[in-house]
CSV table of C-alpha atoms in Angstrom, one decimal:
chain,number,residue,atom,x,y,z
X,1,UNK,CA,-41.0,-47.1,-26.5
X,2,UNK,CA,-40.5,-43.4,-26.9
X,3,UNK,CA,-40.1,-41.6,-23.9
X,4,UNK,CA,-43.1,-38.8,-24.9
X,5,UNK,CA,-45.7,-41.7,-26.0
X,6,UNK,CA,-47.8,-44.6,-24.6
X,7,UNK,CA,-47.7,-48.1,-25.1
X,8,UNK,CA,-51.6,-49.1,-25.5
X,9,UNK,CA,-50.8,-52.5,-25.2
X,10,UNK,CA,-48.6,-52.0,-21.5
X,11,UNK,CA,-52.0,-49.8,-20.3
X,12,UNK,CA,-54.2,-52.1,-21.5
X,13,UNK,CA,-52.6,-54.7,-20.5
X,14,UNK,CA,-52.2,-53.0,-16.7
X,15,UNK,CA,-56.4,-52.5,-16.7
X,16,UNK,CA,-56.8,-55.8,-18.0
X,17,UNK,CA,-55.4,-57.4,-15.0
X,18,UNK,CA,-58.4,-55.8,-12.5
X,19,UNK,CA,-62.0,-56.5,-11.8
X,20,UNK,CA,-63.2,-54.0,-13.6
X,21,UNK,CA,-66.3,-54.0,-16.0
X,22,UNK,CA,-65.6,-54.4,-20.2
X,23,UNK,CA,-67.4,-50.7,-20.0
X,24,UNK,CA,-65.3,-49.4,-17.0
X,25,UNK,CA,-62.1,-51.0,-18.4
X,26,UNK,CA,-62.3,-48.8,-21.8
X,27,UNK,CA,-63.2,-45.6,-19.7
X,28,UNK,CA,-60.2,-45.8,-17.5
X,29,UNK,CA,-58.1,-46.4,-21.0
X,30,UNK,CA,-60.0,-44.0,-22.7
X,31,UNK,CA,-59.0,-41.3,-19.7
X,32,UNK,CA,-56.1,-42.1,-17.9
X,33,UNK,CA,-53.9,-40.6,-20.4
X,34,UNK,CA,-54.4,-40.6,-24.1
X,35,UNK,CA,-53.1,-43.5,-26.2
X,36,UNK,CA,-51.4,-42.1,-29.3
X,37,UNK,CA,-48.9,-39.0,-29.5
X,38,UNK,CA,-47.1,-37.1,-26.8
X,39,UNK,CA,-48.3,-36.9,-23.1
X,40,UNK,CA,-47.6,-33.3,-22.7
X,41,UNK,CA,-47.2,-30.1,-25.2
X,42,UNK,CA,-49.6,-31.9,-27.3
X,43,UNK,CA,-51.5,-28.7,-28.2
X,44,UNK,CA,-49.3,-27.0,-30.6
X,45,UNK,CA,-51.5,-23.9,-30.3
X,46,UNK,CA,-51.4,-21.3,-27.2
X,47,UNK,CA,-53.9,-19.5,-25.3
X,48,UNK,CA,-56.9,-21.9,-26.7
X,49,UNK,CA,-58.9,-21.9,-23.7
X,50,UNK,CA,-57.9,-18.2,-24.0
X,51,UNK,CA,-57.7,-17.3,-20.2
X,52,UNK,CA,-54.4,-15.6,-21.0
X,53,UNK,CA,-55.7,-11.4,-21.6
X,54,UNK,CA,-52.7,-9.6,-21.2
X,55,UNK,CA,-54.7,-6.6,-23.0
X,56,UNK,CA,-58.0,-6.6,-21.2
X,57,UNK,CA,-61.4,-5.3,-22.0
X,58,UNK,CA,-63.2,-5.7,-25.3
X,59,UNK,CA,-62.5,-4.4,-29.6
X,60,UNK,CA,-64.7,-3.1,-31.9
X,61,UNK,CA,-61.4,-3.1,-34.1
X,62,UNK,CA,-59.5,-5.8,-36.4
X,63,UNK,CA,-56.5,-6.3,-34.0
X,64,UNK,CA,-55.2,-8.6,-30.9
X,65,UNK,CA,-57.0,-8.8,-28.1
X,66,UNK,CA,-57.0,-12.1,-26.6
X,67,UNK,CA,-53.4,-13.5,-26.2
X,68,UNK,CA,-52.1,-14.6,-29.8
X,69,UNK,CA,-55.4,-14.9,-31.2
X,70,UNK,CA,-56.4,-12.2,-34.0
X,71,UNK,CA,-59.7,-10.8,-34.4
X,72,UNK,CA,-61.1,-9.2,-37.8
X,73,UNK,CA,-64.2,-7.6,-39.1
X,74,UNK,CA,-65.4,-5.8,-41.9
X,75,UNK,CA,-69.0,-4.1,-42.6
X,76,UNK,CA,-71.6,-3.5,-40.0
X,77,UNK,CA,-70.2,-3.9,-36.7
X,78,UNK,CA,-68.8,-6.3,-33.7
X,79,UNK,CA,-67.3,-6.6,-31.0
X,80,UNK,CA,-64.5,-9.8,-29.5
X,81,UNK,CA,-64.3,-10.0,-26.0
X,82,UNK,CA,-63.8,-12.7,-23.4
X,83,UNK,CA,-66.5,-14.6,-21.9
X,84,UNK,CA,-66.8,-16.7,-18.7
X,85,UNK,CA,-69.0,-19.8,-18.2
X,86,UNK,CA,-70.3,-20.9,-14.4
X,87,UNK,CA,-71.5,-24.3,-15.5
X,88,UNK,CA,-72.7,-26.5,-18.0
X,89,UNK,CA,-70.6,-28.7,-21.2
X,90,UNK,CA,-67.3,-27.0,-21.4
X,91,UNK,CA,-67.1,-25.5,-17.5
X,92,UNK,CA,-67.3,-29.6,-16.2
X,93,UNK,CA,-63.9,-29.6,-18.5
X,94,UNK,CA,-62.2,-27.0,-17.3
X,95,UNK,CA,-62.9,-24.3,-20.3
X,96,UNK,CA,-63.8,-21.2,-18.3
X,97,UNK,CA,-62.7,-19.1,-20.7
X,98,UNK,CA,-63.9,-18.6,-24.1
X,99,UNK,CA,-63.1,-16.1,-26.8
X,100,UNK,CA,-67.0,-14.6,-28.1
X,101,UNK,CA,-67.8,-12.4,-31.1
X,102,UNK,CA,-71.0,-10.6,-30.7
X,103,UNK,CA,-72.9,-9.0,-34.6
X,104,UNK,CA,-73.8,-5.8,-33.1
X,105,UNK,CA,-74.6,-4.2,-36.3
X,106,UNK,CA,-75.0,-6.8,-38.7
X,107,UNK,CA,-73.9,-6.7,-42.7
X,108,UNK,CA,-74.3,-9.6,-45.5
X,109,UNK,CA,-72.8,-7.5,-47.8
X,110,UNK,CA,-69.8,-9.4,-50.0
X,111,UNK,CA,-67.0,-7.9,-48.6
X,112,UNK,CA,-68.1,-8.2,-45.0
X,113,UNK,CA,-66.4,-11.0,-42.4
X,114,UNK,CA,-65.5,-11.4,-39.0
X,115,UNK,CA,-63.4,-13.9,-38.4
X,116,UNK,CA,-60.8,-15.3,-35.3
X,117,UNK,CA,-56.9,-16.8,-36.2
X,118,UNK,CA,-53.5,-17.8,-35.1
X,119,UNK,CA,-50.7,-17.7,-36.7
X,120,UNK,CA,-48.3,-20.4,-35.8
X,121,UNK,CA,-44.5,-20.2,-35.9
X,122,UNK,CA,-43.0,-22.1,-38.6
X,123,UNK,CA,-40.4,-23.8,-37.0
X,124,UNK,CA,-42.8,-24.8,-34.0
X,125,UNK,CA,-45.4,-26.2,-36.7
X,126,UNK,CA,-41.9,-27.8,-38.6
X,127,UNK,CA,-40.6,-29.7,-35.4
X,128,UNK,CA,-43.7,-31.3,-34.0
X,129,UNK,CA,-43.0,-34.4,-35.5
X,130,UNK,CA,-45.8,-34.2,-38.3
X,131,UNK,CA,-44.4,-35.3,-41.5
X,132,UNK,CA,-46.7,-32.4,-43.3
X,133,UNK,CA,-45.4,-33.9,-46.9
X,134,UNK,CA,-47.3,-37.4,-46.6
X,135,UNK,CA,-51.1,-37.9,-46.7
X,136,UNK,CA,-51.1,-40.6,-44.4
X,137,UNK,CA,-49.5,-38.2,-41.6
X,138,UNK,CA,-52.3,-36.2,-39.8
X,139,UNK,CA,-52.9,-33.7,-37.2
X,140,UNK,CA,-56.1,-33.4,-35.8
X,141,UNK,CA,-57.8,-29.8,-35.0
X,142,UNK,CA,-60.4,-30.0,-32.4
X,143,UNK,CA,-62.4,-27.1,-30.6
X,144,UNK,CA,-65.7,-26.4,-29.4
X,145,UNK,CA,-68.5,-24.1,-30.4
X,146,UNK,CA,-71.9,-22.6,-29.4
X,147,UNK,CA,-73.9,-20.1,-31.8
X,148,UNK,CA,-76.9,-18.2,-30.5
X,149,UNK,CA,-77.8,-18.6,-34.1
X,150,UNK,CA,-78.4,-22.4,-35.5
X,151,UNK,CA,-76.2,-22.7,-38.4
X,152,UNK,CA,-72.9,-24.4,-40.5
X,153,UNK,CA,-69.8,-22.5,-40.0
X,154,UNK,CA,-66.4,-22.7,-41.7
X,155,UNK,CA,-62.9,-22.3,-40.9
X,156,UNK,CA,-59.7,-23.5,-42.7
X,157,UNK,CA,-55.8,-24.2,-41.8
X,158,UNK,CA,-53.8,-22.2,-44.4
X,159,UNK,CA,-49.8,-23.1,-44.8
X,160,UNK,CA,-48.1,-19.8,-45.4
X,161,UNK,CA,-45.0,-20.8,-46.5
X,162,UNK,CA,-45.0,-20.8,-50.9
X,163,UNK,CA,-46.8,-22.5,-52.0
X,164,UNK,CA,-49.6,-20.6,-49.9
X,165,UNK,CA,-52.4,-23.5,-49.6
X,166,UNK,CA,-55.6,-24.0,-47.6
X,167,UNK,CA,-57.3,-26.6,-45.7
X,168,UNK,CA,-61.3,-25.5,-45.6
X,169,UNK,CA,-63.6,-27.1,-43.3
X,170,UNK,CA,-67.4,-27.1,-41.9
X,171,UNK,CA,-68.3,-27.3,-38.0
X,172,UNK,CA,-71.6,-28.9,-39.6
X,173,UNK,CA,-75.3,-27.4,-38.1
X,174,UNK,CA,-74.7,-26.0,-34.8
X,175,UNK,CA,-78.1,-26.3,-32.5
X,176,UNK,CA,-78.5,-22.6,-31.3
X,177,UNK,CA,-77.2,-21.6,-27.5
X,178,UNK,CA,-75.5,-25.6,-27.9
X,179,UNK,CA,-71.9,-26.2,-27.3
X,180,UNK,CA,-70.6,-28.9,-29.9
X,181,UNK,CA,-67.2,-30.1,-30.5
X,182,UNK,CA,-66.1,-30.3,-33.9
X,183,UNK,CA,-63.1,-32.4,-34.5
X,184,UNK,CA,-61.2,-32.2,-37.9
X,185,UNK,CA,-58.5,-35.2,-39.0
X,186,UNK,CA,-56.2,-33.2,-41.7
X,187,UNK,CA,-53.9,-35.2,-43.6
X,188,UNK,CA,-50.3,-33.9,-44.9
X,189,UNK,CA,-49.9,-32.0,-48.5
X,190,UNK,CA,-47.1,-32.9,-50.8
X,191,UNK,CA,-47.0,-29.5,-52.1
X,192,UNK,CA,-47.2,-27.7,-49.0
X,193,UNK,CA,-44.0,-26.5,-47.3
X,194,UNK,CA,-42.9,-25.4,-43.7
X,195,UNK,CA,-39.8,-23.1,-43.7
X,196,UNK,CA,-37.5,-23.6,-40.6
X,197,UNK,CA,-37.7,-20.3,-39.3
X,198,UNK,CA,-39.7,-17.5,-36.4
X,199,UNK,CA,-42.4,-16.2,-39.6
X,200,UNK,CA,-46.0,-17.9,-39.3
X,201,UNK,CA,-45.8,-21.5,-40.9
X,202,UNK,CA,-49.8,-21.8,-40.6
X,203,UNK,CA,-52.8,-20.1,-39.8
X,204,UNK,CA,-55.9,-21.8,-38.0
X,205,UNK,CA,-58.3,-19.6,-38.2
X,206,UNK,CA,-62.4,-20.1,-37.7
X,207,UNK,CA,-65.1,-17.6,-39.2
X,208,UNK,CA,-68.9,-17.4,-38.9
X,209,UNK,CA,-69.1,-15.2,-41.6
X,210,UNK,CA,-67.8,-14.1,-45.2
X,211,UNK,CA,-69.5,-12.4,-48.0
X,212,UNK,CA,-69.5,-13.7,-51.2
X,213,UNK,CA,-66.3,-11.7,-52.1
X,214,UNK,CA,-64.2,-14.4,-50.0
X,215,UNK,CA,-66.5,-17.3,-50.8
X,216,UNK,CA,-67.3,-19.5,-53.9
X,217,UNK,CA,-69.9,-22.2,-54.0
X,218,UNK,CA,-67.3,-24.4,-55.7
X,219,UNK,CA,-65.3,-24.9,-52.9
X,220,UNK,CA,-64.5,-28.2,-51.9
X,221,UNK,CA,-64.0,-29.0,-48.1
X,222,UNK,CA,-61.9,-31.6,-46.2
X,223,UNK,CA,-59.1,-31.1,-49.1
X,224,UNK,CA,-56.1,-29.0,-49.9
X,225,UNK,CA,-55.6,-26.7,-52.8
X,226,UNK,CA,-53.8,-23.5,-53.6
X,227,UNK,CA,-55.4,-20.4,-51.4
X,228,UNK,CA,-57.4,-18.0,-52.9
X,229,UNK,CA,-58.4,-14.9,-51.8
X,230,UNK,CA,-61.8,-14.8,-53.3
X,231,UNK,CA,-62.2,-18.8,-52.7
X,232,UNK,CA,-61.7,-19.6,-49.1
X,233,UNK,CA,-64.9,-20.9,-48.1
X,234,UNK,CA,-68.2,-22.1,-49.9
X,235,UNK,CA,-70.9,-19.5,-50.0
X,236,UNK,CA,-72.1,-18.7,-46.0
X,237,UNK,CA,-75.8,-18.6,-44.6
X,238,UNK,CA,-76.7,-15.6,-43.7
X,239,UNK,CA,-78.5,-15.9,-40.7
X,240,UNK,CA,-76.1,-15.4,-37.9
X,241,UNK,CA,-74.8,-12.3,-39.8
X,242,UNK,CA,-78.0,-10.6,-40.8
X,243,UNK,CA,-78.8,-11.4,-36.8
X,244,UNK,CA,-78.3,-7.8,-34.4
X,245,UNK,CA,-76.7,-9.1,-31.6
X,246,UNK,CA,-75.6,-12.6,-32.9
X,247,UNK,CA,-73.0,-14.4,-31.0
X,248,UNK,CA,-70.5,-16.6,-31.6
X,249,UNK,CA,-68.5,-18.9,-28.8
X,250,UNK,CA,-65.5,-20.7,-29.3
X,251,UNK,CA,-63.1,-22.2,-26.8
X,252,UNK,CA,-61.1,-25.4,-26.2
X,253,UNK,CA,-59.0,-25.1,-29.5
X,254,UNK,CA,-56.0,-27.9,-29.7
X,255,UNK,CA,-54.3,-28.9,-32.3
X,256,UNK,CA,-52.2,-31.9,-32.4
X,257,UNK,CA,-50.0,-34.3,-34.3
X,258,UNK,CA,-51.8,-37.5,-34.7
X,259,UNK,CA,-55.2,-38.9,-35.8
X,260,UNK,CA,-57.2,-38.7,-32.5
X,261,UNK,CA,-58.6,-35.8,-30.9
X,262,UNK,CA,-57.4,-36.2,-27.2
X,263,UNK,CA,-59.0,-34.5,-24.5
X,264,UNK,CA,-58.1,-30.4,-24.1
X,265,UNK,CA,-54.4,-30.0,-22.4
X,266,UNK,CA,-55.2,-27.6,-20.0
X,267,UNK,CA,-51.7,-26.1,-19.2
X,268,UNK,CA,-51.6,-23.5,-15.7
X,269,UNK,CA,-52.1,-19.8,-16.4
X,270,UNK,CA,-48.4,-19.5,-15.5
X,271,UNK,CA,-47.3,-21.6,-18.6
X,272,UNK,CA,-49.6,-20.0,-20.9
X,273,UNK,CA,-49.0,-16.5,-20.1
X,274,UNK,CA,-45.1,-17.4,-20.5
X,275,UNK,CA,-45.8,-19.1,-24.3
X,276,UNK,CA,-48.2,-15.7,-24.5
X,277,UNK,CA,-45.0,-13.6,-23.6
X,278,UNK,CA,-43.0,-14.6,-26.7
X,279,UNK,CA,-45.1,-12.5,-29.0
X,280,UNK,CA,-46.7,-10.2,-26.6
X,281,UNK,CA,-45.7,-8.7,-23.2
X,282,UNK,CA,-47.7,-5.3,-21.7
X,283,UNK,CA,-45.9,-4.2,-18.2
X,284,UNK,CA,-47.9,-2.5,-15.7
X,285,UNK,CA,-51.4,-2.8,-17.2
X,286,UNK,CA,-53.9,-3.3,-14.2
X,287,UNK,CA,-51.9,-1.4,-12.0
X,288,UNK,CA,-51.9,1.7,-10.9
X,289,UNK,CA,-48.5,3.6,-10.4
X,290,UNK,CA,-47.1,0.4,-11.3
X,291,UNK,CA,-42.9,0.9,-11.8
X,292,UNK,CA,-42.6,-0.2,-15.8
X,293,UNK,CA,-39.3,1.4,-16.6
X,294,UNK,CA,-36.1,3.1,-14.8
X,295,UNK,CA,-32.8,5.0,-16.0
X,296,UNK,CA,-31.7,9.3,-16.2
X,297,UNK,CA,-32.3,11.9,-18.2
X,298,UNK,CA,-30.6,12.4,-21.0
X,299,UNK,CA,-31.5,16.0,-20.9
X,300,UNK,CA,-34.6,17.8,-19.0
X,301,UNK,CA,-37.0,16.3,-21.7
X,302,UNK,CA,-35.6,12.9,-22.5
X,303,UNK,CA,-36.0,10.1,-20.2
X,304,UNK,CA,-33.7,7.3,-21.3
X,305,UNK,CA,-34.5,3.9,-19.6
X,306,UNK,CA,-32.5,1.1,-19.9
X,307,UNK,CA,-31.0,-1.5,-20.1
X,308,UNK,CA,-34.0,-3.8,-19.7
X,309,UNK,CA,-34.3,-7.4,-19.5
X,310,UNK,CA,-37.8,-8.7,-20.9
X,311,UNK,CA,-39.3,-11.9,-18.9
X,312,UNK,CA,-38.5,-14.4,-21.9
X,313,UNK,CA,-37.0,-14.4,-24.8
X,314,UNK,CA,-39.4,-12.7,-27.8
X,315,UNK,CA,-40.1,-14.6,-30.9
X,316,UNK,CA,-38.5,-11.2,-33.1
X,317,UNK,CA,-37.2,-7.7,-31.7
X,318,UNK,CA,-40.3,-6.3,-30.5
X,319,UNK,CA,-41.9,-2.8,-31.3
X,320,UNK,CA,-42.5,-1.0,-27.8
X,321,UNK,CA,-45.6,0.8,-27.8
X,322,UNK,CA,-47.3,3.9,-24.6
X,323,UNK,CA,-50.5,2.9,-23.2
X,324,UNK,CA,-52.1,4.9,-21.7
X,325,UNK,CA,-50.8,8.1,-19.4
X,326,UNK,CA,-47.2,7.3,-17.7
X,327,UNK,CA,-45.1,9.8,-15.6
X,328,UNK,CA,-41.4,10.1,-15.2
X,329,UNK,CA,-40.3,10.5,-11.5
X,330,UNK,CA,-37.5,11.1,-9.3
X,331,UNK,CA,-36.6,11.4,-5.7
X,332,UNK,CA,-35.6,15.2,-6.1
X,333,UNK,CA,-38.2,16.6,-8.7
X,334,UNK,CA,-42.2,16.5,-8.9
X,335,UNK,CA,-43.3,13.8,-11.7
X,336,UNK,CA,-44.5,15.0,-14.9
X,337,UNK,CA,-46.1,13.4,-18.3
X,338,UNK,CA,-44.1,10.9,-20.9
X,339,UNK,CA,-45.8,12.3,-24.0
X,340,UNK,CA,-44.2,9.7,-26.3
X,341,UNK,CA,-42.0,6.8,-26.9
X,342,UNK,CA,-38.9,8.7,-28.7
X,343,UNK,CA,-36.7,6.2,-29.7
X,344,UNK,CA,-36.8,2.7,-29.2
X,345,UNK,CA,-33.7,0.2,-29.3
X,346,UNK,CA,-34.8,-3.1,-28.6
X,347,UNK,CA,-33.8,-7.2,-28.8
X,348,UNK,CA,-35.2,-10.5,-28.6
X,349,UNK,CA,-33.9,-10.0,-25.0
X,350,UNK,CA,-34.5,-6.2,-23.8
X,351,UNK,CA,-33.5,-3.2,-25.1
X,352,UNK,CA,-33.4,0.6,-24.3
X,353,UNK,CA,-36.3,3.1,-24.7
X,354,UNK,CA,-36.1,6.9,-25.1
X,355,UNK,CA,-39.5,8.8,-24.1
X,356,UNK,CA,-40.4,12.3,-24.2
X,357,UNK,CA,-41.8,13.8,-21.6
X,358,UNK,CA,-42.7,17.9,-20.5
X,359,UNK,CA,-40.0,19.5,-19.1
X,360,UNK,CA,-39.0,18.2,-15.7
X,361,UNK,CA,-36.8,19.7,-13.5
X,362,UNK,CA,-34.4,17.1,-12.6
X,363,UNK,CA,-31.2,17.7,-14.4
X,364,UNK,CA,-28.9,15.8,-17.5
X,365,UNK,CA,-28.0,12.7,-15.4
X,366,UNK,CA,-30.5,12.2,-12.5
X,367,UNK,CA,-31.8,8.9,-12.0
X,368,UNK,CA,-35.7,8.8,-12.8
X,369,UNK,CA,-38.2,6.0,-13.0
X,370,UNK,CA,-41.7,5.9,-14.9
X,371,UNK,CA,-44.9,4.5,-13.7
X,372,UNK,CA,-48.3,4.1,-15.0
X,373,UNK,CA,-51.0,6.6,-14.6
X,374,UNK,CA,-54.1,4.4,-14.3
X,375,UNK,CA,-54.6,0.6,-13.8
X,376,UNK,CA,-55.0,1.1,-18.0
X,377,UNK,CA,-51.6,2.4,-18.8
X,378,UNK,CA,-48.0,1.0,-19.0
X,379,UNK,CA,-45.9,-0.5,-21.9
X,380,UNK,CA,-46.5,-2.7,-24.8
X,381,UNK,CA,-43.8,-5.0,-26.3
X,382,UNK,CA,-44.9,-7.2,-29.4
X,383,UNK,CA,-43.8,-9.5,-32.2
X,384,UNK,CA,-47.0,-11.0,-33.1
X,385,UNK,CA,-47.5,-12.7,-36.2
């Protein structure tokens, strides 16, 4: 027996041997742990209960926002935030968290879409143990959704690796202001391919809506085929984007080797946030005068900080991005503004950063450090895909 598996037969065996009811008997089996592939790092996707928000706030803008989860729209307007639930379906599992897009200006037009993905690294997606060439090999995408609107919804897994080739498929009619779990078995494609390497190797991505420039009613679901731009979907509904102030729910999102959909693997914020931090860290957000960088001027304009060490090791050298106001200080001048990221020299691993700031008085060689302004500011590292 493999050390990451379960025997069924040794657990059912072990709840055989009680004085249990049939009924209680195939709960205990059905909960204890789950019966076919790995016991832990099932889900080979991060952040899908999506409590890790490194970024905070809400977007009105195509971009990141929730940790390693993508948000896009076009036409009309909307906004991706994160949303909390008190009770009810998914809170009684442990999905507090959920990731919700919200039609605030709606638009059927054909080019319009709004849409939420992840990319997934290729070698990650290449060594999970899913023989992606054979049809009889699956992996089993499961996640739940709530609409305000009642309505089918599509989404699709797209290998990104040449041959670029999609995977469409339907959540089915959603009752309005219901969460449902939609569970989709996907079997390998012999002409798909998964390079060994830190690019994406496949995008999951779920959409509840695109115009008719992204959609064709000849689609066929449930089966893979070469991606098309102007063919990724059949043809939408368009109630849920003709709807002002539509929303759209989704949380709970797993994806795992095997054909059963095994309960969500909730993994602690500490273990998510670190998977998070290999494609996106931000220091000193939600703190004021937070310390984010130290080193000495290079002259009375020119912070240079470094060496730094980041908290794990990124997925690619990152691009380091200001947020917000930051000041450079020292112990024997008054602090003035960073103005700008100057120069950036950066690894997997750390780097150095030059900034420029107004002209301080502490001279070529004095130590300085630079702290955020506002709980809003400090520094962006990211490799996303």
């Amino acid at each position: 027996m493999a050390l990451n598996t379960v025997s069924s037969d040794r657990l059912s065996t072990n709840v055989k041997n009680t004085n249990f009811t049939a009924a209680e008997k195939q709960d205990l089996t059905d909960d204890i742990l789950p019966l076919a592939g790995q016991l832990g790092n099932r889900n080979i996707l991060h952040n899908g209960s999506f409590i890790v928000h490194q970024r905070g706030g809400t977007t009105t803008s195509p971009g990141f926002l929730l940790d390693r989860w993508y948000s896009a729209m076009n036409g009309g307007t909307a906004t991706f935030s994160q949303g909390t639930e008190t009770s009810g379906t998914v809170y009684e599992k442990g999905l507090v968290n959920y990731c919700r897009i919200t039609n605030t200006a709606n638009s059927t037009a054909s080019g319009a879409y709004r849409y939420l993905r992840q990319s997934i690294e290729a070698q990650n997606l290449l060594k999970s143990g899913w023989n992606y060439k054979s049809a009889s090999a699956k992996i089993t995408l499961s996640f739940y959704v709530r609409s305000s609107v009642a309505q089918n919804f599509y989404g699709y897994l797209r290998l990104s690796d040449s041959p670029d080739s999609r995977y469409p498929f339907e959540t089915g009619s959603l009752t309005a202001d219901t969460w449902t779990k939609v569970t989709k078995v996907i079997p390998g494609y012999a002409s798909g391919n998964i390079d060994n390497d830190n690019g994406s190797g496949m995008e999951v991505l779920i959409a509840p809506f695109w115009g008719t420039g992204g959609t064709d009613s000849g689609v066929t679901l449930n089966t893979w085929a070469a991606f098309n731009g102007a063919q990724r979907f059949p043809d939408y509904a368009t109630t849920w984007a003709g709807t002002n102030g539509a929303t759209f729910d989704v949380t709970g999102v797993q994806l795992e080797v095997g054909s059963v959909a095994t309960d969500f693997e909730h993994r602690s914020f500490g273990q998510e946030l670190a998977l998070c931090q290999r494609y996106f860290i931000r220091l000193g957000y939600g703190n004021q005068y937070a310390y984010v960088a130290a080193g000495i001027m290079a002259n009375n304009t020119t912070p240079r900080c470094g060496p730094f060490v980041l908290p794990t090791t990124m997925r690619a050298a990152p691009t380091a991005t200001r947020v917000g106001d930051l000041t450079v200080d020292s112990e024997t001048a008054a602090g003035t503004l960073v103005t700008a990221i100057s120069s950036a020299e950066t690894t997997v691993h750390g780097g150095r950063l030059d900034f420029t700031c107004n002209s301080h008085s502490a001279g070529a060689g004095q130590s300085v450090h630079i702290y955020s302004d506002t709980a809003t500011s400090g520094l962006d590292f990211s490799s996303e895909l």
